[in-house]
Amino acid sequence: PFNTELMIEADSKISQISFYNTLGQVIKTQEASDKKIILNNVDLQNGIYFLHIETEKGMVIKKVLKD
């Protein structure tokens, strides 16, 4: 779970991060260009989100909880 800060780390360079709600709607998208990203002041309501992390090697989907 995370509150206002979320750290994302990957083996290869991250190009884009997208938050999807449980209905499959895109809530927030952010461009990136590093292997480690720290998102500060994540302005989302509390709940479950699916994080789509696009890297040079492909895409990974992770389930995260904002509380």
JSON list of N, CA and C in Angstrom, two decimals:
[
{"chain": "A", "resi": 1, "resn": "PRO", "atom": "N", "xyz": [0.82, -1.21, 0.00]},
{"chain": "A", "resi": 1, "resn": "PRO", "atom": "CA", "xyz": [0.00, 0.00, 0.00]},
{"chain": "A", "resi": 1, "resn": "PRO", "atom": "C", "xyz": [0.86, 1.26, 0.00]},
{"chain": "A", "resi": 2, "resn": "PHE", "atom": "N", "xyz": [0.32, 2.33, -0.53]},
{"chain": "A", "resi": 2, "resn": "PHE", "atom": "CA", "xyz": [1.01, 3.61, -0.52]},
{"chain": "A", "resi": 2, "resn": "PHE", "atom": "C", "xyz": [0.02, 4.71, -0.15]},
{"chain": "A", "resi": 3, "resn": "ASN", "atom": "N", "xyz": [0.57, 5.86, 0.25]},
{"chain": "A", "resi": 3, "resn": "ASN", "atom": "CA", "xyz": [-0.29, 6.97, 0.61]},
{"chain": "A", "resi": 3, "resn": "ASN", "atom": "C", "xyz": [-0.08, 8.11, -0.38]},
{"chain": "A", "resi": 4, "resn": "THR", "atom": "N", "xyz": [0.98, 8.90, -0.22]},
{"chain": "A", "resi": 4, "resn": "THR", "atom": "CA", "xyz": [1.21, 10.00, -1.14]},
{"chain": "A", "resi": 4, "resn": "THR", "atom": "C", "xyz": [2.44, 9.80, -2.01]},
{"chain": "A", "resi": 5, "resn": "GLU", "atom": "N", "xyz": [3.29, 8.83, -1.66]},
{"chain": "A", "resi": 5, "resn": "GLU", "atom": "CA", "xyz": [4.51, 8.59, -2.43]},
{"chain": "A", "resi": 5, "resn": "GLU", "atom": "C", "xyz": [4.57, 7.13, -2.86]},
{"chain": "A", "resi": 6, "resn": "LEU", "atom": "N", "xyz": [4.94, 6.94, -4.11]},
{"chain": "A", "resi": 6, "resn": "LEU", "atom": "CA", "xyz": [5.04, 5.59, -4.67]},
{"chain": "A", "resi": 6, "resn": "LEU", "atom": "C", "xyz": [6.36, 5.46, -5.41]},
{"chain": "A", "resi": 7, "resn": "MET", "atom": "N", "xyz": [7.18, 4.45, -5.05]},
{"chain": "A", "resi": 7, "resn": "MET", "atom": "CA", "xyz": [8.44, 4.21, -5.73]},
{"chain": "A", "resi": 7, "resn": "MET", "atom": "C", "xyz": [8.29, 3.01, -6.65]},
{"chain": "A", "resi": 8, "resn": "ILE", "atom": "N", "xyz": [8.73, 3.17, -7.88]},
{"chain": "A", "resi": 8, "resn": "ILE", "atom": "CA", "xyz": [8.67, 2.11, -8.88]},
{"chain": "A", "resi": 8, "resn": "ILE", "atom": "C", "xyz": [10.08, 1.87, -9.39]},
{"chain": "A", "resi": 9, "resn": "GLU", "atom": "N", "xyz": [10.50, 0.61, -9.37]},
{"chain": "A", "resi": 9, "resn": "GLU", "atom": "CA", "xyz": [11.84, 0.26, -9.81]},
{"chain": "A", "resi": 9, "resn": "GLU", "atom": "C", "xyz": [11.75, -0.91, -10.78]},
{"chain": "A", "resi": 10, "resn": "ALA", "atom": "N", "xyz": [12.51, -0.84, -11.87]},
{"chain": "A", "resi": 10, "resn": "ALA", "atom": "CA", "xyz": [12.48, -1.88, -12.90]},
{"chain": "A", "resi": 10, "resn": "ALA", "atom": "C", "xyz": [13.90, -2.23, -13.33]},
{"chain": "A", "resi": 11, "resn": "ASP", "atom": "N", "xyz": [14.03, -3.36, -14.03]},
{"chain": "A", "resi": 11, "resn": "ASP", "atom": "CA", "xyz": [15.34, -3.79, -14.53]},
{"chain": "A", "resi": 11, "resn": "ASP", "atom": "C", "xyz": [15.78, -2.99, -15.75]},
{"chain": "A", "resi": 12, "resn": "SER", "atom": "N", "xyz": [14.81, -2.42, -16.47]},
{"chain": "A", "resi": 12, "resn": "SER", "atom": "CA", "xyz": [15.13, -1.62, -17.65]},
{"chain": "A", "resi": 12, "resn": "SER", "atom": "C", "xyz": [14.44, -0.26, -17.53]},
{"chain": "A", "resi": 13, "resn": "LYS", "atom": "N", "xyz": [14.80, 0.66, -18.42]},
{"chain": "A", "resi": 13, "resn": "LYS", "atom": "CA", "xyz": [14.29, 2.02, -18.37]},
{"chain": "A", "resi": 13, "resn": "LYS", "atom": "C", "xyz": [12.77, 2.07, -18.52]},
{"chain": "A", "resi": 14, "resn": "ILE", "atom": "N", "xyz": [12.11, 2.76, -17.60]},
{"chain": "A", "resi": 14, "resn": "ILE", "atom": "CA", "xyz": [10.65, 2.93, -17.63]},
{"chain": "A", "resi": 14, "resn": "ILE", "atom": "C", "xyz": [10.34, 4.10, -18.55]},
{"chain": "A", "resi": 15, "resn": "SER", "atom": "N", "xyz": [9.39, 3.91, -19.48]},
{"chain": "A", "resi": 15, "resn": "SER", "atom": "CA", "xyz": [9.03, 5.00, -20.39]},
{"chain": "A", "resi": 15, "resn": "SER", "atom": "C", "xyz": [7.70, 5.66, -20.03]},
{"chain": "A", "resi": 16, "resn": "GLN", "atom": "N", "xyz": [6.76, 4.88, -19.47]},
{"chain": "A", "resi": 16, "resn": "GLN", "atom": "CA", "xyz": [5.46, 5.44, -19.13]},
{"chain": "A", "resi": 16, "resn": "GLN", "atom": "C", "xyz": [4.82, 4.62, -18.01]},
{"chain": "A", "resi": 17, "resn": "ILE", "atom": "N", "xyz": [4.09, 5.34, -17.15]},
{"chain": "A", "resi": 17, "resn": "ILE", "atom": "CA", "xyz": [3.35, 4.72, -16.05]},
{"chain": "A", "resi": 17, "resn": "ILE", "atom": "C", "xyz": [1.91, 5.18, -16.14]},
{"chain": "A", "resi": 18, "resn": "SER", "atom": "N", "xyz": [0.97, 4.23, -16.10]},
{"chain": "A", "resi": 18, "resn": "SER", "atom": "CA", "xyz": [-0.45, 4.59, -16.15]},
{"chain": "A", "resi": 18, "resn": "SER", "atom": "C", "xyz": [-1.20, 3.90, -15.02]},
{"chain": "A", "resi": 19, "resn": "PHE", "atom": "N", "xyz": [-2.10, 4.65, -14.39]},
{"chain": "A", "resi": 19, "resn": "PHE", "atom": "CA", "xyz": [-2.97, 4.12, -13.35]},
{"chain": "A", "resi": 19, "resn": "PHE", "atom": "C", "xyz": [-4.34, 3.86, -13.95]},
{"chain": "A", "resi": 20, "resn": "TYR", "atom": "N", "xyz": [-4.86, 2.65, -13.75]},
{"chain": "A", "resi": 20, "resn": "TYR", "atom": "CA", "xyz": [-6.20, 2.28, -14.20]},
{"chain": "A", "resi": 20, "resn": "TYR", "atom": "C", "xyz": [-7.04, 1.95, -12.97]},
{"chain": "A", "resi": 21, "resn": "ASN", "atom": "N", "xyz": [-8.31, 2.31, -13.00]},
{"chain": "A", "resi": 21, "resn": "ASN", "atom": "CA", "xyz": [-9.19, 1.93, -11.91]},
{"chain": "A", "resi": 21, "resn": "ASN", "atom": "C", "xyz": [-9.71, 0.51, -12.15]},
{"chain": "A", "resi": 22, "resn": "THR", "atom": "N", "xyz": [-10.54, 0.01, -11.26]},
{"chain": "A", "resi": 22, "resn": "THR", "atom": "CA", "xyz": [-11.03, -1.37, -11.37]},
{"chain": "A", "resi": 22, "resn": "THR", "atom": "C", "xyz": [-12.01, -1.55, -12.52]},
{"chain": "A", "resi": 23, "resn": "LEU", "atom": "N", "xyz": [-12.48, -0.45, -13.11]},
{"chain": "A", "resi": 23, "resn": "LEU", "atom": "CA", "xyz": [-13.36, -0.53, -14.28]},
{"chain": "A", "resi": 23, "resn": "LEU", "atom": "C", "xyz": [-12.58, -0.51, -15.60]},
{"chain": "A", "resi": 24, "resn": "GLY", "atom": "N", "xyz": [-11.24, -0.40, -15.49]},
{"chain": "A", "resi": 24, "resn": "GLY", "atom": "CA", "xyz": [-10.39, -0.39, -16.67]},
{"chain": "A", "resi": 24, "resn": "GLY", "atom": "C", "xyz": [-10.22, 0.98, -17.30]},
{"chain": "A", "resi": 25, "resn": "GLN", "atom": "N", "xyz": [-10.61, 2.02, -16.58]},
{"chain": "A", "resi": 25, "resn": "GLN", "atom": "CA", "xyz": [-10.47, 3.39, -17.09]},
{"chain": "A", "resi": 25, "resn": "GLN", "atom": "C", "xyz": [-9.12, 3.97, -16.68]},
{"chain": "A", "resi": 26, "resn": "VAL", "atom": "N", "xyz": [-8.48, 4.68, -17.61]},
{"chain": "A", "resi": 26, "resn": "VAL", "atom": "CA", "xyz": [-7.21, 5.34, -17.31]},
{"chain": "A", "resi": 26, "resn": "VAL", "atom": "C", "xyz": [-7.50, 6.53, -16.41]},
{"chain": "A", "resi": 27, "resn": "ILE", "atom": "N", "xyz": [-6.82, 6.57, -15.26]},
{"chain": "A", "resi": 27, "resn": "ILE", "atom": "CA", "xyz": [-7.01, 7.65, -14.29]},
{"chain": "A", "resi": 27, "resn": "ILE", "atom": "C", "xyz": [-5.89, 8.67, -14.40]},
{"chain": "A", "resi": 28, "resn": "LYS", "atom": "N", "xyz": [-4.67, 8.19, -14.59]},
{"chain": "A", "resi": 28, "resn": "LYS", "atom": "CA", "xyz": [-3.51, 9.08, -14.62]},
{"chain": "A", "resi": 28, "resn": "LYS", "atom": "C", "xyz": [-2.40, 8.41, -15.43]},
{"chain": "A", "resi": 29, "resn": "THR", "atom": "N", "xyz": [-1.70, 9.21, -16.22]},
{"chain": "A", "resi": 29, "resn": "THR", "atom": "CA", "xyz": [-0.56, 8.72, -17.00]},
{"chain": "A", "resi": 29, "resn": "THR", "atom": "C", "xyz": [0.61, 9.68, -16.80]},
{"chain": "A", "resi": 30, "resn": "GLN", "atom": "N", "xyz": [1.80, 9.10, -16.68]},
{"chain": "A", "resi": 30, "resn": "GLN", "atom": "CA", "xyz": [2.99, 9.93, -16.51]},
{"chain": "A", "resi": 30, "resn": "GLN", "atom": "C", "xyz": [4.14, 9.36, -17.34]},
{"chain": "A", "resi": 31, "resn": "GLU", "atom": "N", "xyz": [4.80, 10.24, -18.07]},
{"chain": "A", "resi": 31, "resn": "GLU", "atom": "CA", "xyz": [5.99, 9.84, -18.82]},
{"chain": "A", "resi": 31, "resn": "GLU", "atom": "C", "xyz": [7.16, 9.70, -17.85]},
{"chain": "A", "resi": 32, "resn": "ALA", "atom": "N", "xyz": [8.12, 8.85, -18.20]},
{"chain": "A", "resi": 32, "resn": "ALA", "atom": "CA", "xyz": [9.29, 8.63, -17.37]},
{"chain": "A", "resi": 32, "resn": "ALA", "atom": "C", "xyz": [10.48, 8.31, -18.27]},
{"chain": "A", "resi": 33, "resn": "SER", "atom": "N", "xyz": [11.67, 8.28, -17.68]},
{"chain": "A", "resi": 33, "resn": "SER", "atom": "CA", "xyz": [12.86, 7.95, -18.47]},
{"chain": "A", "resi": 33, "resn": "SER", "atom": "C", "xyz": [14.01, 7.46, -17.58]},
{"chain": "A", "resi": 34, "resn": "ASP", "atom": "N", "xyz": [13.67, 6.60, -16.64]},
{"chain": "A", "resi": 34, "resn": "ASP", "atom": "CA", "xyz": [14.68, 6.08, -15.73]},
{"chain": "A", "resi": 34, "resn": "ASP", "atom": "C", "xyz": [14.27, 4.69, -15.24]},
{"chain": "A", "resi": 35, "resn": "LYS", "atom": "N", "xyz": [15.19, 3.98, -14.59]},
{"chain": "A", "resi": 35, "resn": "LYS", "atom": "CA", "xyz": [14.87, 2.66, -14.04]},
{"chain": "A", "resi": 35, "resn": "LYS", "atom": "C", "xyz": [14.17, 2.74, -12.70]},
{"chain": "A", "resi": 36, "resn": "LYS", "atom": "N", "xyz": [14.32, 3.88, -12.01]},
{"chain": "A", "resi": 36, "resn": "LYS", "atom": "CA", "xyz": [13.70, 4.07, -10.70]},
{"chain": "A", "resi": 36, "resn": "LYS", "atom": "C", "xyz": [12.93, 5.39, -10.71]},
{"chain": "A", "resi": 37, "resn": "ILE", "atom": "N", "xyz": [11.65, 5.32, -10.40]},
{"chain": "A", "resi": 37, "resn": "ILE", "atom": "CA", "xyz": [10.79, 6.50, -10.42]},
{"chain": "A", "resi": 37, "resn": "ILE", "atom": "C", "xyz": [10.13, 6.64, -9.05]},
{"chain": "A", "resi": 38, "resn": "ILE", "atom": "N", "xyz": [10.12, 7.85, -8.53]},
{"chain": "A", "resi": 38, "resn": "ILE", "atom": "CA", "xyz": [9.39, 8.13, -7.29]},
{"chain": "A", "resi": 38, "resn": "ILE", "atom": "C", "xyz": [8.31, 9.15, -7.62]},
{"chain": "A", "resi": 39, "resn": "LEU", "atom": "N", "xyz": [7.06, 8.74, -7.43]},
{"chain": "A", "resi": 39, "resn": "LEU", "atom": "CA", "xyz": [5.93, 9.62, -7.67]},
{"chain": "A", "resi": 39, "resn": "LEU", "atom": "C", "xyz": [5.53, 10.24, -6.34]},
{"chain": "A", "resi": 40, "resn": "ASN", "atom": "N", "xyz": [5.62, 11.55, -6.23]},
{"chain": "A", "resi": 40, "resn": "ASN", "atom": "CA", "xyz": [5.25, 12.28, -5.01]},
{"chain": "A", "resi": 40, "resn": "ASN", "atom": "C", "xyz": [3.86, 12.87, -5.16]},
{"chain": "A", "resi": 41, "resn": "ASN", "atom": "N", "xyz": [3.17, 13.02, -4.05]},
{"chain": "A", "resi": 41, "resn": "ASN", "atom": "CA", "xyz": [1.84, 13.63, -4.03]},
{"chain": "A", "resi": 41, "resn": "ASN", "atom": "C", "xyz": [0.90, 12.99, -5.04]},
{"chain": "A", "resi": 42, "resn": "VAL", "atom": "N", "xyz": [0.83, 11.67, -5.02]},
{"chain": "A", "resi": 42, "resn": "VAL", "atom": "CA", "xyz": [-0.07, 10.93, -5.91]},
{"chain": "A", "resi": 42, "resn": "VAL", "atom": "C", "xyz": [-1.49, 11.29, -5.53]},
{"chain": "A", "resi": 43, "resn": "ASP", "atom": "N", "xyz": [-2.17, 12.04, -6.40]},
{"chain": "A", "resi": 43, "resn": "ASP", "atom": "CA", "xyz": [-3.49, 12.59, -6.09]},
{"chain": "A", "resi": 43, "resn": "ASP", "atom": "C", "xyz": [-4.61, 11.67, -6.58]},
{"chain": "A", "resi": 44, "resn": "LEU", "atom": "N", "xyz": [-4.71, 10.52, -5.97]},
{"chain": "A", "resi": 44, "resn": "LEU", "atom": "CA", "xyz": [-5.76, 9.56, -6.29]},
{"chain": "A", "resi": 44, "resn": "LEU", "atom": "C", "xyz": [-6.59, 9.30, -5.04]},
{"chain": "A", "resi": 45, "resn": "GLN", "atom": "N", "xyz": [-7.85, 8.94, -5.24]},
{"chain": "A", "resi": 45, "resn": "GLN", "atom": "CA", "xyz": [-8.68, 8.56, -4.10]},
{"chain": "A", "resi": 45, "resn": "GLN", "atom": "C", "xyz": [-8.21, 7.21, -3.57]},
{"chain": "A", "resi": 46, "resn": "ASN", "atom": "N", "xyz": [-8.52, 6.92, -2.32]},
{"chain": "A", "resi": 46, "resn": "ASN", "atom": "CA", "xyz": [-8.17, 5.63, -1.75]},
{"chain": "A", "resi": 46, "resn": "ASN", "atom": "C", "xyz": [-8.87, 4.52, -2.52]},
{"chain": "A", "resi": 47, "resn": "GLY", "atom": "N", "xyz": [-8.17, 3.41, -2.74]},
{"chain": "A", "resi": 47, "resn": "GLY", "atom": "CA", "xyz": [-8.76, 2.29, -3.46]},
{"chain": "A", "resi": 47, "resn": "GLY", "atom": "C", "xyz": [-7.71, 1.44, -4.16]},
{"chain": "A", "resi": 48, "resn": "ILE", "atom": "N", "xyz": [-8.19, 0.53, -4.97]},
{"chain": "A", "resi": 48, "resn": "ILE", "atom": "CA", "xyz": [-7.32, -0.39, -5.72]},
{"chain": "A", "resi": 48, "resn": "ILE", "atom": "C", "xyz": [-7.13, 0.14, -7.13]},
{"chain": "A", "resi": 49, "resn": "TYR", "atom": "N", "xyz": [-5.87, 0.10, -7.60]},
{"chain": "A", "resi": 49, "resn": "TYR", "atom": "CA", "xyz": [-5.53, 0.55, -8.94]},
{"chain": "A", "resi": 49, "resn": "TYR", "atom": "C", "xyz": [-4.64, -0.49, -9.60]},
{"chain": "A", "resi": 50, "resn": "PHE", "atom": "N", "xyz": [-4.67, -0.51, -10.92]},
{"chain": "A", "resi": 50, "resn": "PHE", "atom": "CA", "xyz": [-3.77, -1.35, -11.69]},
{"chain": "A", "resi": 50, "resn": "PHE", "atom": "C", "xyz": [-2.76, -0.43, -12.36]},
{"chain": "A", "resi": 51, "resn": "LEU", "atom": "N", "xyz": [-1.50, -0.67, -12.06]},
{"chain": "A", "resi": 51, "resn": "LEU", "atom": "CA", "xyz": [-0.42, 0.15, -12.54]},
{"chain": "A", "resi": 51, "resn": "LEU", "atom": "C", "xyz": [0.19, -0.52, -13.77]},
{"chain": "A", "resi": 52, "resn": "HIS", "atom": "N", "xyz": [0.11, 0.14, -14.92]},
{"chain": "A", "resi": 52, "resn": "HIS", "atom": "CA", "xyz": [0.72, -0.36, -16.15]},
{"chain": "A", "resi": 52, "resn": "HIS", "atom": "C", "xyz": [2.07, 0.33, -16.30]},
{"chain": "A", "resi": 53, "resn": "ILE", "atom": "N", "xyz": [3.13, -0.45, -16.24]},
{"chain": "A", "resi": 53, "resn": "ILE", "atom": "CA", "xyz": [4.48, 0.09, -16.30]},
{"chain": "A", "resi": 53, "resn": "ILE", "atom": "C", "xyz": [5.09, -0.35, -17.63]},
{"chain": "A", "resi": 54, "resn": "GLU", "atom": "N", "xyz": [5.34, 0.62, -18.51]},
{"chain": "A", "resi": 54, "resn": "GLU", "atom": "CA", "xyz": [5.94, 0.31, -19.81]},
{"chain": "A", "resi": 54, "resn": "GLU", "atom": "C", "xyz": [7.44, 0.55, -19.74]},
{"chain": "A", "resi": 55, "resn": "THR", "atom": "N", "xyz": [8.22, -0.48, -20.13]},
{"chain": "A", "resi": 55, "resn": "THR", "atom": "CA", "xyz": [9.67, -0.39, -20.14]},
{"chain": "A", "resi": 55, "resn": "THR", "atom": "C", "xyz": [10.19, -0.71, -21.53]},
{"chain": "A", "resi": 56, "resn": "GLU", "atom": "N", "xyz": [11.50, -0.64, -21.68]},
{"chain": "A", "resi": 56, "resn": "GLU", "atom": "CA", "xyz": [12.14, -0.98, -22.95]},
{"chain": "A", "resi": 56, "resn": "GLU", "atom": "C", "xyz": [11.91, -2.45, -23.30]},
{"chain": "A", "resi": 57, "resn": "LYS", "atom": "N", "xyz": [11.69, -3.29, -22.30]},
{"chain": "A", "resi": 57, "resn": "LYS", "atom": "CA", "xyz": [11.53, -4.73, -22.53]},
{"chain": "A", "resi": 57, "resn": "LYS", "atom": "C", "xyz": [10.07, -5.17, -22.64]},
{"chain": "A", "resi": 58, "resn": "GLY", "atom": "N", "xyz": [9.11, -4.27, -22.40]},
{"chain": "A", "resi": 58, "resn": "GLY", "atom": "CA", "xyz": [7.71, -4.64, -22.48]},
{"chain": "A", "resi": 58, "resn": "GLY", "atom": "C", "xyz": [6.90, -3.96, -21.39]},
{"chain": "A", "resi": 59, "resn": "MET", "atom": "N", "xyz": [5.73, -4.51, -21.10]},
{"chain": "A", "resi": 59, "resn": "MET", "atom": "CA", "xyz": [4.84, -3.91, -20.11]},
{"chain": "A", "resi": 59, "resn": "MET", "atom": "C", "xyz": [4.56, -4.89, -18.98]},
{"chain": "A", "resi": 60, "resn": "VAL", "atom": "N", "xyz": [4.45, -4.33, -17.77]},
{"chain": "A", "resi": 60, "resn": "VAL", "atom": "CA", "xyz": [4.13, -5.08, -16.57]},
{"chain": "A", "resi": 60, "resn": "VAL", "atom": "C", "xyz": [2.91, -4.43, -15.94]},
{"chain": "A", "resi": 61, "resn": "ILE", "atom": "N", "xyz": [1.99, -5.24, -15.43]},
{"chain": "A", "resi": 61, "resn": "ILE", "atom": "CA", "xyz": [0.83, -4.72, -14.74]},
{"chain": "A", "resi": 61, "resn": "ILE", "atom": "C", "xyz": [0.90, -5.17, -13.28]},
{"chain": "A", "resi": 62, "resn": "LYS", "atom": "N", "xyz": [0.81, -4.20, -12.37]},
{"chain": "A", "resi": 62, "resn": "LYS", "atom": "CA", "xyz": [0.85, -4.47, -10.94]},
{"chain": "A", "resi": 62, "resn": "LYS", "atom": "C", "xyz": [-0.40, -3.91, -10.28]},
{"chain": "A", "resi": 63, "resn": "LYS", "atom": "N", "xyz": [-0.92, -4.62, -9.31]},
{"chain": "A", "resi": 63, "resn": "LYS", "atom": "CA", "xyz": [-2.06, -4.15, -8.53]},
{"chain": "A", "resi": 63, "resn": "LYS", "atom": "C", "xyz": [-1.53, -3.42, -7.31]},
{"chain": "A", "resi": 64, "resn": "VAL", "atom": "N", "xyz": [-2.03, -2.18, -7.07]},
{"chain": "A", "resi": 64, "resn": "VAL", "atom": "CA", "xyz": [-1.57, -1.39, -5.93]},
{"chain": "A", "resi": 64, "resn": "VAL", "atom": "C", "xyz": [-2.78, -0.88, -5.15]},
{"chain": "A", "resi": 65, "resn": "LEU", "atom": "N", "xyz": [-2.55, -0.62, -3.88]},
{"chain": "A", "resi": 65, "resn": "LEU", "atom": "CA", "xyz": [-3.60, -0.12, -2.99]},
{"chain": "A", "resi": 65, "resn": "LEU", "atom": "C", "xyz": [-3.20, 1.25, -2.46]},
{"chain": "A", "resi": 66, "resn": "LYS", "atom": "N", "xyz": [-4.04, 2.24, -2.68]},
{"chain": "A", "resi": 66, "resn": "LYS", "atom": "CA", "xyz": [-3.83, 3.58, -2.12]},
{"chain": "A", "resi": 66, "resn": "LYS", "atom": "C", "xyz": [-4.67, 3.70, -0.88]},
{"chain": "A", "resi": 67, "resn": "ASP", "atom": "N", "xyz": [-4.03, 4.04, 0.24]},
{"chain": "A", "resi": 67, "resn": "ASP", "atom": "CA", "xyz": [-4.80, 4.22, 1.49]},
{"chain": "A", "resi": 67, "resn": "ASP", "atom": "C", "xyz": [-4.44, 5.51, 2.18]}
]
